[in-house]
Coordinates of C-alpha atoms and ligand atoms in Angstrom, one line a residue:
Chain A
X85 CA -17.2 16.7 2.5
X86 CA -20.9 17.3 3.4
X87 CA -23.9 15.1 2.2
X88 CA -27.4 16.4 1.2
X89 CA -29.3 14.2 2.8
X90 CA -33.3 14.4 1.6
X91 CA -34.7 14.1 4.8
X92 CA -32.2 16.4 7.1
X93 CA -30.5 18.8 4.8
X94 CA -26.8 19.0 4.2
X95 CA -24.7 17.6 7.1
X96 CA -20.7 16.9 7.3
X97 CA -20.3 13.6 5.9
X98 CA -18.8 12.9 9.4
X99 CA -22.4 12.1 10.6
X100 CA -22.6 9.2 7.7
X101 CA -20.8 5.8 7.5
X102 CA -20.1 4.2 4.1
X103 CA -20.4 0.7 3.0
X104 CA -19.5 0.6 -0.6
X105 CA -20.8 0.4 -4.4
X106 CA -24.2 -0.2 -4.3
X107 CA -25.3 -1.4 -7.3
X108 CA -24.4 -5.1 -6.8
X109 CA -26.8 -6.7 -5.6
X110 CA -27.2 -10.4 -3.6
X111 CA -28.5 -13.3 -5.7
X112 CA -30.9 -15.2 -4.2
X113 CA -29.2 -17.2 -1.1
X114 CA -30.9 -21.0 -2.1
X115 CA -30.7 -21.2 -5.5
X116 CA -27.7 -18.5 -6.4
X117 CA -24.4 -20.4 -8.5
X118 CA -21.4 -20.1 -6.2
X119 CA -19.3 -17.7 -8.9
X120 CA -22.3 -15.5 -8.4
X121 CA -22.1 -15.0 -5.2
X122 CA -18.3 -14.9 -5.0
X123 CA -18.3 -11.7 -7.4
X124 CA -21.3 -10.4 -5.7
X125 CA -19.1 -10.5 -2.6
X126 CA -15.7 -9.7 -3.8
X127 CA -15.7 -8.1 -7.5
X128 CA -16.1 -4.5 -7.5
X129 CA -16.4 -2.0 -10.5
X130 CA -14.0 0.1 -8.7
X131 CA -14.4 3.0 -11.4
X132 CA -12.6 6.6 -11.0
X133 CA -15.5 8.9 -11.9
X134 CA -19.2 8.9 -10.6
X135 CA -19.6 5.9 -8.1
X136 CA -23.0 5.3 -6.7
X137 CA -22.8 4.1 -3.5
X138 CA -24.4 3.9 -0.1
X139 CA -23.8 6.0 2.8
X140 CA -25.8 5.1 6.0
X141 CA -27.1 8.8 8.3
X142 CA -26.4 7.1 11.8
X143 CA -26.3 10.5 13.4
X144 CA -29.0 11.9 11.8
X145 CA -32.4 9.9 10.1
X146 CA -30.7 6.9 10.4
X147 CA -31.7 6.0 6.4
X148 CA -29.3 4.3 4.0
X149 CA -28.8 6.5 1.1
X150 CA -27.5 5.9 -2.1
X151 CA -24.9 8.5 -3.1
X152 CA -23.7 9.2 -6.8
X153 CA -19.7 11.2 -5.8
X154 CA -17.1 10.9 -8.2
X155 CA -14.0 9.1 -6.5
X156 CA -11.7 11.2 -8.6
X157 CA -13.0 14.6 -7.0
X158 CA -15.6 13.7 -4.0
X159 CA -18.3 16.2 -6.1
X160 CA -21.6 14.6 -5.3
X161 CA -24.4 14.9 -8.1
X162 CA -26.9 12.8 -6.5
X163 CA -28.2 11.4 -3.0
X164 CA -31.8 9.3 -3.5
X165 CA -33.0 7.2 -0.3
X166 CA -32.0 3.4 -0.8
X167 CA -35.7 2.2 0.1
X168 CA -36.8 3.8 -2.8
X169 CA -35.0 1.4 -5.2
X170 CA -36.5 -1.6 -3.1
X171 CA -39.6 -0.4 -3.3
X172 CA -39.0 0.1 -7.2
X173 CA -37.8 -3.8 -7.5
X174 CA -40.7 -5.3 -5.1
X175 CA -43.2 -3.5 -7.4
Chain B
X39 CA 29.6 4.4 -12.7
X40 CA 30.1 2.6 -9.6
X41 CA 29.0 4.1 -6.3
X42 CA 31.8 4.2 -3.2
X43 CA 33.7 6.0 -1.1
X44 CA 36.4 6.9 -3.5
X45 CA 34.1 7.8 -6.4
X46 CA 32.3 10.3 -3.6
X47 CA 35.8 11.4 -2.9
X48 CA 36.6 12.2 -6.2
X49 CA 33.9 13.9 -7.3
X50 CA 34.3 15.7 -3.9
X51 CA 37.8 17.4 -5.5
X52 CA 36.5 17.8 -8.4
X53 CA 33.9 19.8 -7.3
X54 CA 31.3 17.0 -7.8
X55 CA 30.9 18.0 -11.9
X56 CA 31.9 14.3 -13.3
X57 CA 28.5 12.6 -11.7
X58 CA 26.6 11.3 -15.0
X59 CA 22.7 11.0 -14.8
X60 CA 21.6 7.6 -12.9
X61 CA 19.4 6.1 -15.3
X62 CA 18.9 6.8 -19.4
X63 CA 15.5 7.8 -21.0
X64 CA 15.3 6.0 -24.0
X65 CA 12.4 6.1 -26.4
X66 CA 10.0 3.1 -26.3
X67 CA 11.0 0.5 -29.1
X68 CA 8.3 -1.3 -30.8
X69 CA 8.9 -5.2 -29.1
X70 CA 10.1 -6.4 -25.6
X71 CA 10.1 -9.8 -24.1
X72 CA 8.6 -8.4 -20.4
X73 CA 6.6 -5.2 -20.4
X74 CA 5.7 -3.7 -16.7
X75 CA 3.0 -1.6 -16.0
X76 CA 4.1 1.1 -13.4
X77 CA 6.9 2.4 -12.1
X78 CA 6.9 2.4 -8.7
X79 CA 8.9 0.2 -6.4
X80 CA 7.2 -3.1 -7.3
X81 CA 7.9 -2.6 -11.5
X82 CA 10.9 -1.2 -10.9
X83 CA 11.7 -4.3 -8.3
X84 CA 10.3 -6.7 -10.8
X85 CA 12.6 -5.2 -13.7
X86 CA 15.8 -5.9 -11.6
X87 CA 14.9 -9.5 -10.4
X88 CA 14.5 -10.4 -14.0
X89 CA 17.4 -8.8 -15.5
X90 CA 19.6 -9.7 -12.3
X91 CA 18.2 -13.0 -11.1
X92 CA 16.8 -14.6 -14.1
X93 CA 18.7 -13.3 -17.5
X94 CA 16.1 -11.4 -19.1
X95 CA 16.8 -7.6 -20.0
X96 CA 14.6 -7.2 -23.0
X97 CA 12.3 -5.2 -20.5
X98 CA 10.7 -2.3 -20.5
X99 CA 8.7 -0.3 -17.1
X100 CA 6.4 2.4 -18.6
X101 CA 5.6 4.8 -16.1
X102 CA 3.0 7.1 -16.6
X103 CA 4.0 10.1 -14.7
X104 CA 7.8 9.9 -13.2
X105 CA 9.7 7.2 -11.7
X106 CA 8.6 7.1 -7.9
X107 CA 5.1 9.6 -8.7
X108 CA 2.7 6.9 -6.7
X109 CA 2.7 5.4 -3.6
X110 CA 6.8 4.6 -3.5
X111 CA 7.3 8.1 -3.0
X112 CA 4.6 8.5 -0.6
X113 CA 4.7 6.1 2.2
X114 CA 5.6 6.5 5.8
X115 CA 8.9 4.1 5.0
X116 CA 8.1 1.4 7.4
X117 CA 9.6 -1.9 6.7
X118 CA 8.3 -4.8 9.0
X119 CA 7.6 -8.6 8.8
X120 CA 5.3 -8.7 11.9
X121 CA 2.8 -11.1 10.6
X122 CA 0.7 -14.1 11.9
X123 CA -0.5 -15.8 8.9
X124 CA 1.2 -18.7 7.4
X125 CA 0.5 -17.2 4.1
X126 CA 2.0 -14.0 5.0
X127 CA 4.9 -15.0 7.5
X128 CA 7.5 -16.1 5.5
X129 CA 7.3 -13.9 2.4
X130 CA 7.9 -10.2 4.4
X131 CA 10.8 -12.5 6.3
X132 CA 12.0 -13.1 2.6
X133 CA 11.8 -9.3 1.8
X134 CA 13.1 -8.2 5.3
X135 CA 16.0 -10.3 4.4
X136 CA 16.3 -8.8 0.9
X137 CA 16.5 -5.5 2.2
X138 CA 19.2 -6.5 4.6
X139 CA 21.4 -7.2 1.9
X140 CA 20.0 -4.3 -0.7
X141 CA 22.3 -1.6 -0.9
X142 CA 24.9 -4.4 -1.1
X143 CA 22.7 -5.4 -4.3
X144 CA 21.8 -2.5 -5.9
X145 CA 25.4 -0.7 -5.5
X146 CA 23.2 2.3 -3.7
X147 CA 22.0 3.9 -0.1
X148 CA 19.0 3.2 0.4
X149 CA 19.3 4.8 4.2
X150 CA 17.9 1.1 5.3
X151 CA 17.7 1.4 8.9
X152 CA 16.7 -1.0 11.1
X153 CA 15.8 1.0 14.0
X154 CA 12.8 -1.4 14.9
X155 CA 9.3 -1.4 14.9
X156 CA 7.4 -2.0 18.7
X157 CA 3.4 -2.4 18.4
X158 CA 2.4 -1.1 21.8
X159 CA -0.7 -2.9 23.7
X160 CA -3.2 -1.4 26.0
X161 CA -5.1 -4.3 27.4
X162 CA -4.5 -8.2 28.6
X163 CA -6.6 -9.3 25.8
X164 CA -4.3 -7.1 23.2
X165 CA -1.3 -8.4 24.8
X166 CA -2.5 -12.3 24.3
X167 CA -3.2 -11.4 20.4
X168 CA -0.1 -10.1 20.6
X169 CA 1.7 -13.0 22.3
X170 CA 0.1 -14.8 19.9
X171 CA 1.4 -13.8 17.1
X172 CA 4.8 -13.1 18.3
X173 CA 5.0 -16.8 18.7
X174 CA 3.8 -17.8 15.4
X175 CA 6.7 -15.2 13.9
X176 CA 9.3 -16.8 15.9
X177 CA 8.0 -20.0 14.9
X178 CA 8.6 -19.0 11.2
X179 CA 12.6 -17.9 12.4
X180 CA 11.5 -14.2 12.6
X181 CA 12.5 -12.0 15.6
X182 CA 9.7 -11.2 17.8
X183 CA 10.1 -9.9 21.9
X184 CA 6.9 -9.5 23.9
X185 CA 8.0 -6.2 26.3
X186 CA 6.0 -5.6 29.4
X187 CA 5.4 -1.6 30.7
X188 CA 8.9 -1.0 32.4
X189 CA 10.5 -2.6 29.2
X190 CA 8.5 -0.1 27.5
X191 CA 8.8 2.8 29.4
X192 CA 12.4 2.0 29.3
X193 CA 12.5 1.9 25.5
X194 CA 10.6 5.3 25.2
X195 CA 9.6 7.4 28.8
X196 CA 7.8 10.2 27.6
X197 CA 4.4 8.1 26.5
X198 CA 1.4 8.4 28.5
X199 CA 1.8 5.2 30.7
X200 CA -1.2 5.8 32.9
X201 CA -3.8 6.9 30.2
X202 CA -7.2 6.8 32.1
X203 CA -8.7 4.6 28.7
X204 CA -5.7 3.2 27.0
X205 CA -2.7 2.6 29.5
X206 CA 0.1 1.4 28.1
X207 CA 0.4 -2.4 29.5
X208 CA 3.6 -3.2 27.0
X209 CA 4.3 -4.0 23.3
X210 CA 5.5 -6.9 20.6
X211 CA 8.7 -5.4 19.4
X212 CA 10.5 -6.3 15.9
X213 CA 14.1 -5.2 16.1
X214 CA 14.5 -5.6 12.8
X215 CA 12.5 -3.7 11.5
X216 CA 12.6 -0.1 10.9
X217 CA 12.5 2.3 7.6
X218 CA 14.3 2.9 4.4
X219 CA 14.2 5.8 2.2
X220 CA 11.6 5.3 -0.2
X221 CA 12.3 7.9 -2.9
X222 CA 16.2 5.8 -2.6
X223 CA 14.8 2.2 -2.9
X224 CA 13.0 3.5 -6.2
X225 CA 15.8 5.1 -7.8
X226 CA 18.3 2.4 -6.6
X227 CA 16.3 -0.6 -7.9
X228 CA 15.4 1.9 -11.3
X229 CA 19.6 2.3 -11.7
X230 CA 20.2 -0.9 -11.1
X231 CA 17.6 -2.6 -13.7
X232 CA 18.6 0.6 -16.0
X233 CA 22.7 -0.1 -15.9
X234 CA 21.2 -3.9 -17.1
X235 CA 19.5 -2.4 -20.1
X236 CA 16.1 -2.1 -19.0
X237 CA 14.1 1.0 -20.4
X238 CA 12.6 2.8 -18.0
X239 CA 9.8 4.8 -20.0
X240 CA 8.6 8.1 -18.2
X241 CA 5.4 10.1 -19.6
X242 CA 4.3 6.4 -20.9
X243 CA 0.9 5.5 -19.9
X244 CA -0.7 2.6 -20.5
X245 CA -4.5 3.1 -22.6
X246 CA -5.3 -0.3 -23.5
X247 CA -4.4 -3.8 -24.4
X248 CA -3.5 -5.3 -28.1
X249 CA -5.7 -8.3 -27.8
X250 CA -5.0 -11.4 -30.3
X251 CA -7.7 -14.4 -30.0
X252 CA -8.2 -13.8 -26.3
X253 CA -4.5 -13.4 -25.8
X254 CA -2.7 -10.0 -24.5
X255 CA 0.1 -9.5 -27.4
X256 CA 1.1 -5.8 -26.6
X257 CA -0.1 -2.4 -24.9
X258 CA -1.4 1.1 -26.7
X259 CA 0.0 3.3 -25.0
X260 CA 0.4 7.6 -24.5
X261 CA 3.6 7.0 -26.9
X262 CA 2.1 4.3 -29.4
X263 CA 1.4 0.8 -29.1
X264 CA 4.3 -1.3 -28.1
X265 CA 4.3 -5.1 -28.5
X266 CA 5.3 -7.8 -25.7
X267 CA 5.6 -11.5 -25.3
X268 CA 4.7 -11.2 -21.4
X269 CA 2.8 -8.2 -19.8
X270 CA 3.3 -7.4 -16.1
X271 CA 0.9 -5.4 -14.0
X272 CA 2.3 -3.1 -11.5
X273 CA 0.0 0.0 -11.0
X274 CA -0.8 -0.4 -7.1
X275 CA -4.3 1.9 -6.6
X276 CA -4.9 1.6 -10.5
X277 CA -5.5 -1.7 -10.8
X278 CA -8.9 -2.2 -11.1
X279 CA -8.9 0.9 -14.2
X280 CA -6.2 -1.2 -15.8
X281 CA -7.1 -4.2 -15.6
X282 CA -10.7 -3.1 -17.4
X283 CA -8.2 -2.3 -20.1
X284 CA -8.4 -6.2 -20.0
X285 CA -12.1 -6.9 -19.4
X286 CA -11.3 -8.0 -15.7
X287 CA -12.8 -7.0 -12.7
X288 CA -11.1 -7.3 -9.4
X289 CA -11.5 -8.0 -5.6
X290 CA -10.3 -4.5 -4.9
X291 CA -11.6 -0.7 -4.3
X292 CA -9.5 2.4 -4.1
X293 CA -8.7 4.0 -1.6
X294 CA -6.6 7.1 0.2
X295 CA -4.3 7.0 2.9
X296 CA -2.7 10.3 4.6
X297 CA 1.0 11.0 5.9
X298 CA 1.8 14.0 8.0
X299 CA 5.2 15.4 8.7
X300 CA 5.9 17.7 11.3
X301 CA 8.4 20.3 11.7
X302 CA 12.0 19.4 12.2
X303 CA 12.8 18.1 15.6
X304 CA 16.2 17.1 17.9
X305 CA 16.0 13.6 17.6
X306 CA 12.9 12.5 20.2
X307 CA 12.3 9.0 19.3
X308 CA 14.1 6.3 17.9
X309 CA 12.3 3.4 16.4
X310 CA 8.9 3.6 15.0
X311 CA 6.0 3.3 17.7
X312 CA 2.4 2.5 16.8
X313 CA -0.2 3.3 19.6
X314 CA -2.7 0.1 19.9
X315 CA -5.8 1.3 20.9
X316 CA -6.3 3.7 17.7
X317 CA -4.9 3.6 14.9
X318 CA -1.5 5.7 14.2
X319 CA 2.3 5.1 14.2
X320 CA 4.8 7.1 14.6
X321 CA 8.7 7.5 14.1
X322 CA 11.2 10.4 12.9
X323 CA 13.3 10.8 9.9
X324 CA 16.8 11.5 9.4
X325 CA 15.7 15.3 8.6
X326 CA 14.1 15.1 12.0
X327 CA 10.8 15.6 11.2
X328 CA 8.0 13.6 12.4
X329 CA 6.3 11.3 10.3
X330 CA 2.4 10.1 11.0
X331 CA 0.0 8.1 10.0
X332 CA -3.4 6.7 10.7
X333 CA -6.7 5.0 9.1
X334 CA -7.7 5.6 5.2
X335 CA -10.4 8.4 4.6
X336 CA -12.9 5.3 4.4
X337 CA -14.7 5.7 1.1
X338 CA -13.6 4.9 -2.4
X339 CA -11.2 7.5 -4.2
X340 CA -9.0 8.4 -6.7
X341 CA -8.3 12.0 -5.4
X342 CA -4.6 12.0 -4.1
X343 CA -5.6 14.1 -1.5
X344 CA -7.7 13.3 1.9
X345 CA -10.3 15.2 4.0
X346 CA -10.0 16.7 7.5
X347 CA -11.9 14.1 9.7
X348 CA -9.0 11.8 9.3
X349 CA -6.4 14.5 10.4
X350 CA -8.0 15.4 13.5
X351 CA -8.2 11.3 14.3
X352 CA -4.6 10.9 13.9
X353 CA -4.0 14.2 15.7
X354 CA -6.0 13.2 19.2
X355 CA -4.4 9.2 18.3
X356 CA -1.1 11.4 18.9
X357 CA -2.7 13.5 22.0
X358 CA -3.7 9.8 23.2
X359 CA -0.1 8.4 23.1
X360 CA 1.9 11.2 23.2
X361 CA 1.0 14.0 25.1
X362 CA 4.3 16.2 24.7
X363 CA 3.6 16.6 21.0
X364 CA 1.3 19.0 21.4
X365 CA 2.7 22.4 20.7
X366 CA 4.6 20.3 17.5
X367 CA 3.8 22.3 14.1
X368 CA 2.9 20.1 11.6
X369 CA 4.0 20.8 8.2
X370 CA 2.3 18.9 5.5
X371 CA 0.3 16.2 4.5
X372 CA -0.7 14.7 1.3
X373 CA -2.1 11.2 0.2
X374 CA -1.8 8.1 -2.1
X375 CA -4.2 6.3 -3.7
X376 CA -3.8 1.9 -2.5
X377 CA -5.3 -1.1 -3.5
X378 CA -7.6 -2.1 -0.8
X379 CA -8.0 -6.0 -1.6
X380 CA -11.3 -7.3 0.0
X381 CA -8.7 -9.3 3.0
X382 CA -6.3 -7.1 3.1
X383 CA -3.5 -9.3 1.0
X384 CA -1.9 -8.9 -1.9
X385 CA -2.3 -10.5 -5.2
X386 CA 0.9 -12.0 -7.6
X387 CA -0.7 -14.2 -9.7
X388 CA -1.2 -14.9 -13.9
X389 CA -4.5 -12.7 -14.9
X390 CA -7.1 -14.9 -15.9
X391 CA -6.1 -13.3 -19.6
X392 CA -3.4 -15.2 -21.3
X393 CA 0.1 -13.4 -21.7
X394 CA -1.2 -10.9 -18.5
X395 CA 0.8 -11.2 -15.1
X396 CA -0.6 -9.5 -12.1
X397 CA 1.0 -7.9 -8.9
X398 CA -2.0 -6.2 -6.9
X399 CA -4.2 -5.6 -3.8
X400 CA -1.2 -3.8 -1.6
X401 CA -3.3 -2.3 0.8
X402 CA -1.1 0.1 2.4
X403 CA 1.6 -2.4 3.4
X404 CA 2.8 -2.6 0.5
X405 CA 6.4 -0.6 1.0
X406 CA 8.1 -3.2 3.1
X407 CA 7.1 -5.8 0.7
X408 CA 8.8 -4.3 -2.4
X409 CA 11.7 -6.4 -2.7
X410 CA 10.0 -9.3 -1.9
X411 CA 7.2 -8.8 -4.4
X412 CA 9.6 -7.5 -7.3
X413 CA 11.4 -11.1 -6.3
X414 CA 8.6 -13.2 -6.4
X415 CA 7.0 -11.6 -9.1
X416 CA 9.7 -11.8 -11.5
X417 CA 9.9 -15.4 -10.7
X418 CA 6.9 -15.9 -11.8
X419 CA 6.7 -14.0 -14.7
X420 CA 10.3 -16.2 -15.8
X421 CA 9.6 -19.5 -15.1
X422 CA 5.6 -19.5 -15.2
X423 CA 5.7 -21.0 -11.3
X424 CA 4.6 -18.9 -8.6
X425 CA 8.1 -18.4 -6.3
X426 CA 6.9 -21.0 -3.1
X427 CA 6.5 -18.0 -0.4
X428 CA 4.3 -16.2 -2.7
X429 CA 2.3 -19.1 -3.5
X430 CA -0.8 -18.2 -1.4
X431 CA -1.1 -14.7 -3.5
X432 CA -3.5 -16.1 -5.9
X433 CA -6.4 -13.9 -7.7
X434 CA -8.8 -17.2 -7.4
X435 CA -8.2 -17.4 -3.4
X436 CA -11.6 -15.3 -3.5
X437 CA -14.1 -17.1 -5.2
X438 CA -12.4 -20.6 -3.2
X439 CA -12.7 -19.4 0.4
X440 CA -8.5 -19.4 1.1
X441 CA -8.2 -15.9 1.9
X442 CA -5.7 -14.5 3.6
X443 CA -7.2 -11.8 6.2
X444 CA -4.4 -11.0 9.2
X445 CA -7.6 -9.2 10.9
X446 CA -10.3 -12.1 10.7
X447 CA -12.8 -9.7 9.6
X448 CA -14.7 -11.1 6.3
X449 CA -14.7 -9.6 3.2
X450 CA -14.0 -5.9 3.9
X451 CA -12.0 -3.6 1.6
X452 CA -11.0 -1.0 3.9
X453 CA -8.6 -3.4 6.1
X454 CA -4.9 -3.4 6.1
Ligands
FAD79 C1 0.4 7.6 2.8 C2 0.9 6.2 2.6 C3 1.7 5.6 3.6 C4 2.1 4.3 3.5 N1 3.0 3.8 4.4 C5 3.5 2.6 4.3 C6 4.4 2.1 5.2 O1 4.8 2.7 6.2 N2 4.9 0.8 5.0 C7 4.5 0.0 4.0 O2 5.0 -1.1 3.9 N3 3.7 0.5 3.0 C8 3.2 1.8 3.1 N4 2.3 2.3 2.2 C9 1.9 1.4 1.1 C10 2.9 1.4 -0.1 O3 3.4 2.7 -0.3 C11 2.3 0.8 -1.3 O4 1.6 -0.4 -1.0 C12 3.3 0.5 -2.4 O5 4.2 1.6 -2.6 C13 2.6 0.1 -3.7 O6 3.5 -0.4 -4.7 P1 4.3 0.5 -5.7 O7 5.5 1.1 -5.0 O8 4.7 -0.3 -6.9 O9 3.2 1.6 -6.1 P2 3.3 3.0 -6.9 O10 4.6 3.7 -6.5 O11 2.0 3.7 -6.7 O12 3.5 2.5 -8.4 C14 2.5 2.3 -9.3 C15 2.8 3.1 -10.5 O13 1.9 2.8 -11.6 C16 1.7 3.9 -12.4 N5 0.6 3.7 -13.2 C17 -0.7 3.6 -12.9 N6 -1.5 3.5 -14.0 C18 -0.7 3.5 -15.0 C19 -0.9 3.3 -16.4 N7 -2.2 3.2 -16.9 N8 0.1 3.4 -17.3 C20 1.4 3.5 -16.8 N9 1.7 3.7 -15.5 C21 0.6 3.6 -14.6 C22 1.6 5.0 -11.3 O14 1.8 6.3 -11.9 C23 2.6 4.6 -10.3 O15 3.8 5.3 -10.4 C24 1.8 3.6 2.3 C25 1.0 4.2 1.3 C26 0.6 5.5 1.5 C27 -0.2 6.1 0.4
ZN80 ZN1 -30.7 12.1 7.2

């Protein structure tokens, strides 16, 4: 499997680690309901077809990247830098 | 027809033409009391506890490819009960039990074979963990010997001992454990449940539920919809797609796990072996070849297939332990698709959906546990109780902080 990465190029996806789905995202520690954060922590979406998710480029630019790859082939449609949606929710 | 010696030696003069087929393939009828999701050793289990331990053989197991097509027919055969947890402890004892006594149950060989099972540790801190949890299994009436080096090197001489990073220092074995045929333990407990009057529904795959106020009444499936007072979950790696069916999400990703067979060998080792300072394990089957395994490909997938990085891990895991298996041709490898439950237990619990029963969250242990979970599972789904040493099992152990995670690691799907 290799990853296009925007900054480097395409590189074996041995050079990348994975944490997981990446859309959930953490509700806000102080005032968050418990059940929110136990299915922010726990509950997955788990689909088989195109899963976005985020890869981290240790041995390369060292950016989190989020990763569209569909679980039921590993084809990769998409790879956008994750700083880009933070930036996109700060604004 | 009864299995035995005579009925082999029958059949043996009569040219072996009178043998009838093991199970029937009836068509689905339109109501059952207990309808199980998945064929594979944990619905095929749960069918046979119900109809042989609790009465009820208005069952049927719909199986959407053929009987054994997941993860039964996959594993590396390993049957162990090796564990520290309270929760954990005492319900692989109850299944190591159960598959002492199976072939006796299920009138068939399931090639149960308790060659043992030795976890091999490389430094003093491994070997305290590993004290450690010998004790806590002997504690719970489970065998458990903690071998130093020359016990070792007695045991199996051809490892390397003297590894400049990993040295072998000794290793927590399990005589009792060992493998079992896992292509045999499907068919035997699908016979078995079959000769009761369970249907066992091939091609049959599950699309959706029949939902009546909030309740699940029945399943649509590839062959029509079929109607059923209780509905029983059984689909290890699919769970989270069929539970969706049923509006639920769940505290699991999927994920694949490789096996690798070599070429067939004189018989070289004995028991099964797993090397502590990487991850892979090791033992041979009857055929003689020699079976491997290692880590998960570490990402979310539904592909039954892996990728090469975690073939060439395994291989220098093997190089690590086991030096003399280099000029060994491998033969194949393939993959199976587990339930990777965010600590690395199972679940057996009622779905937060009335009328839904789930069994879930496997991980890639999943294969010793079989009878067990079929047991405990069909307990539950009878008397509405969850059987005592599955009580821990439950769905809601997330969201409440009582998890169950052998590896003390957090919330982490990619554990066990
Ligand atoms: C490579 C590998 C090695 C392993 N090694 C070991 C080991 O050494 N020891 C050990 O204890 N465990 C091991 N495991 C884990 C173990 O195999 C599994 O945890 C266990 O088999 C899962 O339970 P099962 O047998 O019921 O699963 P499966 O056999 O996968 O049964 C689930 C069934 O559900 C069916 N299904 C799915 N969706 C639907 C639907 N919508 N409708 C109808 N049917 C459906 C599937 O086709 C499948 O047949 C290993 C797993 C793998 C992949
Ligand atoms: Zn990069």
């Amino acid at each position: 499997m290799r990853i296009t990465c925007p900054y480097c190029g395409a590189r074996d996806a041995q050079e990348f680690s994975y944490l997981g789905a990446a859309d959930p995202v953490r509700p806000d520690g102080m005032a968050a309901a418990e059940a929110a954060m136990a299915d922010y922590v726990y509950l997955r979406d788990n689909p088989a077809g195109p899963h976005r998710e985020l890869w981290y480029h240790g041995s390369g630019c060292r950016s989190w990247l989020i990763v569209t790859r569909d679980t039921r082939t590993h084809a990769i449609s998409a790879v956008e830098p994750a700083k880009v949606r933070k930036a996109g929710e700060a604004a | 027809m009864r299995y035995s010696a005579l009925s082999l030696l029958t059949q043996a003069l009569r040219g072996h033409k009178g043998w009838t087929p093991v199970w029937r393939d009836p068509a689905p009828k339109a109501e059952y009391d207990v309808v199980i999701i998945g064929g594979g050793g944990h619905g095929l289990a749960t069918a046979h506890y119900l109809a042989s331990r609790h009465g009820i053989t208005k069952i049927a197991v719909l199986e959407k490819g053929y009987l054994g097509s997941g993860n039964v027919g996959r594993n590396t055969t390993i049957i162990r009960s090796n564990y520290l947890l309270p929760g954990n402890t005492p319900f692989y004892e109850l299944s190591m039990k159960l598959w002492e006594g199976l072939e006796q149950d299920l009138n068939y060989n399931a090639m149960v074979s308790q060659r043992g099972v030795l976890n091999l540790y490389h430094s003093d801190a491994q070997r305290d963990a590993f004290a450690r949890r010998g004790n806590a299994m002997r504690l719970a009436g489970v065998d458990a010997e903690l071998l130093d080096r020359e016990q070792v090197r007695a045991m199996a001489p051809f490892f390397d001992y003297d590894n400049a990073r990993f040295p072998i220092q000794g290793g927590l074995l399990q005589k009792r454990g060992g493998t079992a045929r896992h292509d045999a333990v499907a068919w035997g407990y699908a016979r078995a449940a079959d000769s009761r009057g369970v249907d066992l529904i091939q091609n049959c795959e599950v699309t959706g539920f029949t939902m009546v106020d909030g309740r699940a009444v029945g399943v649509e499936t590839s062959r029509g919809p079929i109607r059923a007072k209780k509905i029983a979950m059984a689909v290890a790696g699919n769970s989270s797609r069929v539970a969706a069916m049923a509006g639920m999400r769940l505290p699991i990703e999927s994920h694949v796990l490789q096996a690798f067979v070599s070429e067939g060998l004189k018989p070289m080792i004995d028991g099964v072996v797993t090397f502590g300072a990487g991850h892979f394990y090791v033992s041979q089957s009857d055929k003689g070849g020699l079976v491997f395994g290692g880590d998960i490909d570490g990402y979310n997938s539904y592909a039954q297939r892996g990728n090469l990085p975690v073939i060439e891990d395994v291989m220098e895991s093997a190089m690590a332990l086991w030096p003399g298996l280099g000029r060994v041709r491998m033969l194949r490898h393939w993959g199976g698709i587990m339930d990777m439950s965010m600590d690395g237990s199972p679940i057996i619990d009622r779905a937060p959906v009335e009328g839904l029963y789930l069994n879930a969250g496997w991980c890639y242990g999943g294969f010793k546990a079989t009878p067990a979970s079929g047991f405990c599972f069909a307990h539950l789904i009878a008397t509405g109780e969850p059987h005592p040493v599955a009580a821990a099992y439950r769905l809601d152990r997330f969201a409440s902080g009582r998890l169950i995670d052998e590896k003390g690691v957090g919330a982490q799907p990619n554990l066990h």
